[in-house]
PDB file of C-alpha atoms in Angstrom:
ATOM      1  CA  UNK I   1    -146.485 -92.774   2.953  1.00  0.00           C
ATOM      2  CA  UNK I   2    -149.905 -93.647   3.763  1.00  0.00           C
ATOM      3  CA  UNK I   3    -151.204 -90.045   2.912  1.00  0.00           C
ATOM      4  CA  UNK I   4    -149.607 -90.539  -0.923  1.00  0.00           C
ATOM      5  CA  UNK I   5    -151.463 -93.902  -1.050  1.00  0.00           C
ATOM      6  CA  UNK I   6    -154.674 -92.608   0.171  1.00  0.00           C
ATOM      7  CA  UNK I   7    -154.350 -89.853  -2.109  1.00  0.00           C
ATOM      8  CA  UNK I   8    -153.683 -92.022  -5.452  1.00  0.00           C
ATOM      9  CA  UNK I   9    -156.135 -94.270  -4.084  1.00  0.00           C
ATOM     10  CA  UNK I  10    -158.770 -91.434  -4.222  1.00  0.00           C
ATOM     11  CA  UNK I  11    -157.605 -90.130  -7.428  1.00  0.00           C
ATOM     12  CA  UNK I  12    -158.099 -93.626  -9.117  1.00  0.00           C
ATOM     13  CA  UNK I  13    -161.988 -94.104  -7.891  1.00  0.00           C
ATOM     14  CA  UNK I  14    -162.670 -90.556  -9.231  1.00  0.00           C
ATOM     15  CA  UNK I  15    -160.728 -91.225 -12.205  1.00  0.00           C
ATOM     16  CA  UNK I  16    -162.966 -94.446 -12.587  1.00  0.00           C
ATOM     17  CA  UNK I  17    -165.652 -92.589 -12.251  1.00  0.00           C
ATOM     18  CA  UNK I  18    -164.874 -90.441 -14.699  1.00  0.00           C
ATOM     19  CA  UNK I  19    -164.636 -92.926 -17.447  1.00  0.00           C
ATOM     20  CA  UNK I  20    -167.015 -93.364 -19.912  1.00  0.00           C
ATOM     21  CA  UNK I  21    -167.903 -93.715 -23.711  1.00  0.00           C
ATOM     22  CA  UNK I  22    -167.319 -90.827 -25.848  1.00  0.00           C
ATOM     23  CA  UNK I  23    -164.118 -89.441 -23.315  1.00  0.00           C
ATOM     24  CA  UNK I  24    -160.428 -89.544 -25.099  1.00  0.00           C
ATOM     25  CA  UNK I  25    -158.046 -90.969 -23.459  1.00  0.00           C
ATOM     26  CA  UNK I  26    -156.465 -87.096 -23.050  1.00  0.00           C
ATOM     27  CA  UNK I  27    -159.612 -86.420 -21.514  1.00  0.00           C
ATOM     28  CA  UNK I  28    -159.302 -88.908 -18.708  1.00  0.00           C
ATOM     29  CA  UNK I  29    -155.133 -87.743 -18.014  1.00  0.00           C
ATOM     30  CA  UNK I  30    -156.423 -83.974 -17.621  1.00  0.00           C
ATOM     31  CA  UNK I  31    -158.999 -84.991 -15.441  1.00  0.00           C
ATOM     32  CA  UNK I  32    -156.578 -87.180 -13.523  1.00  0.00           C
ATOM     33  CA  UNK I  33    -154.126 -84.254 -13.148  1.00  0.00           C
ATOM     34  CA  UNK I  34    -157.015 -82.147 -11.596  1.00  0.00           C
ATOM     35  CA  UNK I  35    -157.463 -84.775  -9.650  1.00  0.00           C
ATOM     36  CA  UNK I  36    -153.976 -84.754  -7.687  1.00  0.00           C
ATOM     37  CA  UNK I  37    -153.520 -81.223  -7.920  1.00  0.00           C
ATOM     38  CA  UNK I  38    -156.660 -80.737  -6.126  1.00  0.00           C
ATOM     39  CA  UNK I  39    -155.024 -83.505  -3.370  1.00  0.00           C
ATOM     40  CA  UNK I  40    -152.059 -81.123  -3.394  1.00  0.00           C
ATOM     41  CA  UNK I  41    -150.090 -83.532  -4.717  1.00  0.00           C
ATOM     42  CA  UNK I  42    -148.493 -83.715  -7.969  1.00  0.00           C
ATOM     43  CA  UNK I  43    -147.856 -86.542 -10.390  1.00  0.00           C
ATOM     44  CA  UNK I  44    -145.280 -88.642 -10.047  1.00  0.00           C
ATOM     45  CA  UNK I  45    -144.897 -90.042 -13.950  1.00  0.00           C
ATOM     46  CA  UNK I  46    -145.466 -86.375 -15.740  1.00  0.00           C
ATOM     47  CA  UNK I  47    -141.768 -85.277 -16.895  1.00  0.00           C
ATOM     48  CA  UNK I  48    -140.689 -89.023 -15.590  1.00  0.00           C
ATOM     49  CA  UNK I  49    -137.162 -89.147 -17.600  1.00  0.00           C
ATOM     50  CA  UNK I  50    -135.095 -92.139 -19.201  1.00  0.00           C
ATOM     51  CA  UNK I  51    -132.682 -90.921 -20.996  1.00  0.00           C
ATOM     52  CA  UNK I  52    -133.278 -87.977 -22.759  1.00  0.00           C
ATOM     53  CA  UNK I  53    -137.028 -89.246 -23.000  1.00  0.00           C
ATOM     54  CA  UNK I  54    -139.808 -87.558 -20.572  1.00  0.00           C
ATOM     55  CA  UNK I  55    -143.406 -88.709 -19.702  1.00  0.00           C
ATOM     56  CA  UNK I  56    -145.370 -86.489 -21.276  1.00  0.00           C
ATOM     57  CA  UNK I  57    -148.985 -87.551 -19.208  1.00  0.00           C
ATOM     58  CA  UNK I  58    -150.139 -87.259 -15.460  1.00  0.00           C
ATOM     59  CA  UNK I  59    -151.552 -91.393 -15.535  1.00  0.00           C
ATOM     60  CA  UNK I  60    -150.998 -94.139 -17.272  1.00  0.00           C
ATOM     61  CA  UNK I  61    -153.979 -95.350 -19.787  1.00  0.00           C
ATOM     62  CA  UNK I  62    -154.242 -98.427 -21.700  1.00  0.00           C
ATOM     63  CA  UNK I  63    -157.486 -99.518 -23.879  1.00  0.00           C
ATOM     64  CA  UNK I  64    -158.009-102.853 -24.194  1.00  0.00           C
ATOM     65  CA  UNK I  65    -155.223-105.154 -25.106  1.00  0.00           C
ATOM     66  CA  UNK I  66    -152.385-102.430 -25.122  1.00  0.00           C
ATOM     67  CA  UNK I  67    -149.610-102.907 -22.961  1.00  0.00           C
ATOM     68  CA  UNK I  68    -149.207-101.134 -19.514  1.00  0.00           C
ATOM     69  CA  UNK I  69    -147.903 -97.327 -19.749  1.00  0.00           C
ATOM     70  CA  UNK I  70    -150.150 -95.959 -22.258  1.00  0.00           C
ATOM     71  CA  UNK I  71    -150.513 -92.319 -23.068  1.00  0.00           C
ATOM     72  CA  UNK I  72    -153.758 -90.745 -23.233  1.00  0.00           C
ATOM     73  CA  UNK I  73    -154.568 -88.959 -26.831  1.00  0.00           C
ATOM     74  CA  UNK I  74    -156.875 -86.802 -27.902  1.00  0.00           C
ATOM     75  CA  UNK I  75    -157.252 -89.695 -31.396  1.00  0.00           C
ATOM     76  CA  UNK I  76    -158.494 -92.175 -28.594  1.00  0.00           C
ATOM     77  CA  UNK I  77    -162.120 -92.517 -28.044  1.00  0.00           C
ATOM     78  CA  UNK I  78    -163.361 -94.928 -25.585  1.00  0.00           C
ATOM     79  CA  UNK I  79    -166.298 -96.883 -26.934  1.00  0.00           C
ATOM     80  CA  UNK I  80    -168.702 -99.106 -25.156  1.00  0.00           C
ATOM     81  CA  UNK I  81    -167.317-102.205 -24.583  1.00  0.00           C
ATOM     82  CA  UNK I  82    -163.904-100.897 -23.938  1.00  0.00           C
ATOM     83  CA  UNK I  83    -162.096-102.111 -20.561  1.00  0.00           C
ATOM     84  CA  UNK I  84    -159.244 -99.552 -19.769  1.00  0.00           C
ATOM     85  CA  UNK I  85    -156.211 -99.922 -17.394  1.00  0.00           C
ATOM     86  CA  UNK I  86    -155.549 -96.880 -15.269  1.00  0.00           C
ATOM     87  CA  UNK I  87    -152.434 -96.581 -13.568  1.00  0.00           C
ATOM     88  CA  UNK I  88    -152.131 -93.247 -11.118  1.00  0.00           C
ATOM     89  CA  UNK I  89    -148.804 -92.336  -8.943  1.00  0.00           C
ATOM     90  CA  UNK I  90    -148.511 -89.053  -6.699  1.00  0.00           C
ATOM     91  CA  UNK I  91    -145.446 -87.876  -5.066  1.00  0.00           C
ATOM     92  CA  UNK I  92    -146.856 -86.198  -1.676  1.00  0.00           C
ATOM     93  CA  UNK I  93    -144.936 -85.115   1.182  1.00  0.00           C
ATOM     94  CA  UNK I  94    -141.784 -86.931   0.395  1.00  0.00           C
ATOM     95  CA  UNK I  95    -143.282 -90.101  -0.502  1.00  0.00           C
ATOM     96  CA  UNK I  96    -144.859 -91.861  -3.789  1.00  0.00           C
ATOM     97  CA  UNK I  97    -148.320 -93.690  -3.372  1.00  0.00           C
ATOM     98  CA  UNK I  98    -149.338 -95.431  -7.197  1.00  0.00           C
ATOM     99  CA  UNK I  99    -152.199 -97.702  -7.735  1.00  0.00           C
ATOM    100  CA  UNK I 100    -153.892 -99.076 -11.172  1.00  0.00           C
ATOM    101  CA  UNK I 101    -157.170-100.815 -11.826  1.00  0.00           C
ATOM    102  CA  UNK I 102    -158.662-102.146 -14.843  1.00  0.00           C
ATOM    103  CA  UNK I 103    -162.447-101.163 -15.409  1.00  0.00           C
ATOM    104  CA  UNK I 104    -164.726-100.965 -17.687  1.00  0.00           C
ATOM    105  CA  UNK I 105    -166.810 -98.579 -20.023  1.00  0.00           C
ATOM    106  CA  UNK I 106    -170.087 -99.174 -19.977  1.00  0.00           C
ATOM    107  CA  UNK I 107    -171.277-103.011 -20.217  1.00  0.00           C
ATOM    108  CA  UNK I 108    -168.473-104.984 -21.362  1.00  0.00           C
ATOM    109  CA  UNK I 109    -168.281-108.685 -22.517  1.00  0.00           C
ATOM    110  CA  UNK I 110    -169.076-111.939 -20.342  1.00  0.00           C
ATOM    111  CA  UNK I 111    -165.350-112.846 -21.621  1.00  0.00           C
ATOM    112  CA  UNK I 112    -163.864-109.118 -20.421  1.00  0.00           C
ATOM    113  CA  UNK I 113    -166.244-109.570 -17.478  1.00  0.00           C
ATOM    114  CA  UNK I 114    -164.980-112.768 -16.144  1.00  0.00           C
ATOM    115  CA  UNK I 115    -161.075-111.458 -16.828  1.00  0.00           C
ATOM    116  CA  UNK I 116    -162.170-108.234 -14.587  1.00  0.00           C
ATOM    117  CA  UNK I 117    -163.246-110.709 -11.666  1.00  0.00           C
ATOM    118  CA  UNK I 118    -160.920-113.251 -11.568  1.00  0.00           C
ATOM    119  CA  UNK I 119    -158.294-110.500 -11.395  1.00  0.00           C
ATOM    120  CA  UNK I 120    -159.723-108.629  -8.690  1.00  0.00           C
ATOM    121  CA  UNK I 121    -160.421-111.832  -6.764  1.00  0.00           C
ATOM    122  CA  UNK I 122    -156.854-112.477  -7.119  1.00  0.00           C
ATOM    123  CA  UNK I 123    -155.949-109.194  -6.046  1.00  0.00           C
ATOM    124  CA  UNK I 124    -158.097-110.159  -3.333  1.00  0.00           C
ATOM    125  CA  UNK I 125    -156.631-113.198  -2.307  1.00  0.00           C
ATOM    126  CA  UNK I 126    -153.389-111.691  -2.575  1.00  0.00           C
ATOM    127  CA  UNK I 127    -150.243-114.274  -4.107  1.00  0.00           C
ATOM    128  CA  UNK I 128    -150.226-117.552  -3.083  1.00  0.00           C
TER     129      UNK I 128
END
């Protein structure tokens, strides 16, 4: 279990990383699926089924003010001033490790700013 974690840990700082103006969203899922192969893991949302409904993406990326679960495109640019959501699970050895953080592309509002730290403080802090 701890393995998994450390490994979508990992993934999401290089996926962070990663991240910056001019990059689709597409961009940033192949990356991330490099990523956790190269871990020798594998995704644990790609081919994720409801239904008759599949995943079709390796992470989950949301610009802005989407909602959680978004899909990376190759029609989604990230600009400056963007603040994306990333959201990685890996199955490894039997177990699933999946971790998301919100960061930014380049500088970002004082407004988007302030959200990103009081969030992470929280996070921090843990719930009270």
């Amino acid at each position: 279990m701890r393995k998994a974690g450390a490994i979508a840990n990992q993934v999401l700082l290089e996926v962070c990383e990663f991240v910056e103006p001019g990059k689709t969203t597409l961009e940033i899922d192949e990356f991330a699926a490099e990523r956790i192969a190269y871990y020798g893991a594998v995704s644990a949302f790609y081919g994720y089924q409801v239904g008759r409904l599949k995943y079709p993406r390796y992470a989950c990326i949301s610009v802005n003010d989407e909602v959680v679960h978004g899909m990376g495109s190759a029609q989604r640019t990230l600009v400056m001033g963007d603040i994306v959501s990333i959201d990685i699970g890996v199955s490894y050895g039997g177990f699933i490790g999946d971790n998301a953080i919100t960061t930014p592309v380049g500088a970002i509002s004082q407004e988007d700013q302030k959200l990103l730290d009081i969030t992470r403080l929280s996070l921090e802090k843990g719930i009270e």
